Structures are given as structure tokens and as C-alpha cells.
């Protein structure tokens, strides 16, 4: 496996892990699952604070909603695959940003 592919895989895994940790922490704190409905509270400080949270938690939320929809609503395979690719790409980008931030802070070499 090439170093670039390994780096991308690591970013993907870190992105999903970060998304899962954020979403689980939110659910433990507020006692309800996180979702994109956090943005529908109008123009309020809560809605603006939800944007950075959702940027990093979105891959987990997308996959959770997709897998639930596949079971409950019997969504087509193509829709589930498209959502999986979208969540994977989003996770890789957020994982890359997180790793770049850790490198800039001197935590990673």
C-alpha cells in the first residue's frame, strides 16, 4: 500500500472516529440523538454553534440515517451506496483537517 493511500485511509478512519465520538458525546450530554435539525432553530446562537459541530459529526449522522432508512423505508441500494460514498469522502476531508490541525499544533510529527 502506498504512503498516500495509507494516509488517506488513516484520515478516513480518524474522520469517522471523530464524528462518532462527537455524536455520542452530544447524545450523552443532551439525551437525544444529534441530527441536522439543529440548524432549523432559526437565527439563534444555538444554530450558529451547531454548524462547526455538524461539520465534523455529519459523516456519522449521514450513515446512521442512511442505514436506518435502508432498514425501515427499504431504500434502494443505489441511494445507500451514494450516501456511503458521500459520508466517506466527508469523513476523509474532516479527518484530514483534524490531522493537519494536530500537526500544526505540534502534537503529531
Short mmCIF file of C-alpha atoms in Angstrom, two decimals:
data_model
loop_
_atom_site.label_atom_id
_atom_site.label_comp_id
_atom_site.label_asym_id
_atom_site.label_seq_id
_atom_site.Cartn_x
_atom_site.Cartn_y
_atom_site.Cartn_z
CA UNK A 1 0.00 0.00 0.00
CA UNK A 2 1.44 3.37 -0.97
CA UNK A 3 2.06 6.03 1.69
CA UNK A 4 -0.56 8.32 0.13
CA UNK A 5 -3.21 5.60 0.20
CA UNK A 6 -2.32 4.75 3.78
CA UNK A 7 -2.56 8.43 4.76
CA UNK A 8 -5.99 8.70 3.10
CA UNK A 9 -7.18 5.55 4.87
CA UNK A 10 -5.92 6.91 8.20
CA UNK A 11 -7.71 10.23 7.58
CA UNK A 12 -10.92 8.36 6.73
CA UNK A 13 -10.73 6.32 9.93
CA UNK A 14 -9.89 9.35 12.08
CA UNK A 15 -12.79 11.29 10.49
CA UNK A 16 -15.33 8.56 11.26
CA UNK A 17 -13.95 8.11 14.78
CA UNK A 18 -14.14 11.85 15.45
CA UNK A 19 -17.69 12.00 14.07
CA UNK A 20 -18.77 9.06 16.21
CA UNK A 21 -17.16 10.49 19.34
CA UNK A 22 -18.76 13.91 18.84
CA UNK A 23 -22.20 12.44 18.18
CA UNK A 24 -22.00 10.04 21.11
CA UNK A 25 -20.83 12.83 23.41
CA UNK A 26 -23.69 15.05 22.27
CA UNK A 27 -26.21 12.26 22.84
CA UNK A 28 -24.82 11.56 26.32
CA UNK A 29 -24.96 15.24 27.22
CA UNK A 30 -28.37 16.19 25.79
CA UNK A 31 -30.14 12.79 25.99
CA UNK A 32 -31.27 12.89 22.34
CA UNK A 33 -29.51 11.94 19.10
CA UNK A 34 -27.78 14.64 17.08
CA UNK A 35 -29.22 15.50 13.70
CA UNK A 36 -29.38 18.13 11.02
CA UNK A 37 -32.49 19.52 12.72
CA UNK A 38 -30.14 21.52 14.94
CA UNK A 39 -29.92 24.03 12.09
CA UNK A 40 -33.69 24.55 11.94
CA UNK A 41 -33.94 26.55 15.14
CA UNK A 42 -33.95 29.86 13.30
CA UNK A 43 -31.40 32.62 13.59
CA UNK A 44 -30.09 31.98 17.08
CA UNK A 45 -26.70 31.48 18.68
CA UNK A 46 -27.52 27.77 19.03
CA UNK A 47 -27.89 27.40 15.27
CA UNK A 48 -24.57 29.15 14.63
CA UNK A 49 -22.85 26.99 17.26
CA UNK A 50 -24.29 23.86 15.64
CA UNK A 51 -22.54 24.50 12.31
CA UNK A 52 -18.97 23.57 13.39
CA UNK A 53 -20.33 20.61 15.35
CA UNK A 54 -22.25 19.32 12.34
CA UNK A 55 -19.29 19.82 10.01
CA UNK A 56 -17.36 17.18 11.94
CA UNK A 57 -20.29 14.99 13.09
CA UNK A 58 -22.02 14.79 9.69
CA UNK A 59 -20.45 11.52 8.43
CA UNK A 60 -21.81 9.61 11.43
CA UNK A 61 -25.24 11.26 11.16
CA UNK A 62 -25.43 10.56 7.42
CA UNK A 63 -24.53 6.89 7.89
CA UNK A 64 -26.89 6.46 10.85
CA UNK A 65 -29.81 7.97 8.94
CA UNK A 66 -28.96 6.02 5.78
CA UNK A 67 -28.74 2.65 7.49
CA UNK A 68 -31.94 3.28 9.43
CA UNK A 69 -33.66 4.35 6.20
CA UNK A 70 -32.43 1.24 4.41
CA UNK A 71 -33.94 -0.97 7.10
CA UNK A 72 -37.16 0.90 7.81
CA UNK A 73 -38.08 2.52 4.48
CA UNK A 74 -36.48 -0.11 2.24
CA UNK A 75 -34.39 2.44 0.35
CA UNK A 76 -32.73 1.30 -2.84
CA UNK A 77 -29.16 0.04 -2.87
CA UNK A 78 -28.04 2.89 -5.15
CA UNK A 79 -29.19 5.51 -2.63
CA UNK A 80 -27.43 3.75 0.23
CA UNK A 81 -24.22 3.44 -1.80
CA UNK A 82 -24.32 7.11 -2.81
CA UNK A 83 -24.80 8.20 0.81
CA UNK A 84 -21.95 5.91 1.91
CA UNK A 85 -19.58 7.42 -0.64
CA UNK A 86 -20.63 10.93 0.39
CA UNK A 87 -20.12 10.17 4.10
CA UNK A 88 -16.78 8.53 3.37
CA UNK A 89 -15.49 11.50 1.39
CA UNK A 90 -16.76 13.94 4.03
CA UNK A 91 -15.11 11.84 6.74
CA UNK A 92 -11.82 11.80 4.85
CA UNK A 93 -11.87 15.58 4.48
CA UNK A 94 -12.72 16.23 8.13
CA UNK A 95 -10.11 13.67 9.22
CA UNK A 96 -7.52 15.38 7.02
CA UNK A 97 -8.36 18.75 8.55
CA UNK A 98 -8.17 17.30 12.07
CA UNK A 99 -4.78 15.69 11.38
CA UNK A 100 -3.45 18.90 9.82
CA UNK A 101 -4.56 20.79 12.93
CA UNK A 102 -2.79 18.29 15.18
CA UNK A 103 0.37 18.57 13.07
CA UNK A 104 0.24 22.38 13.17
CA UNK A 105 -0.14 22.27 16.96
CA UNK A 106 2.92 20.03 17.23
CA UNK A 107 1.04 17.04 18.62
CA UNK A 108 1.91 14.85 15.62
CA UNK A 109 5.23 14.78 13.81
#
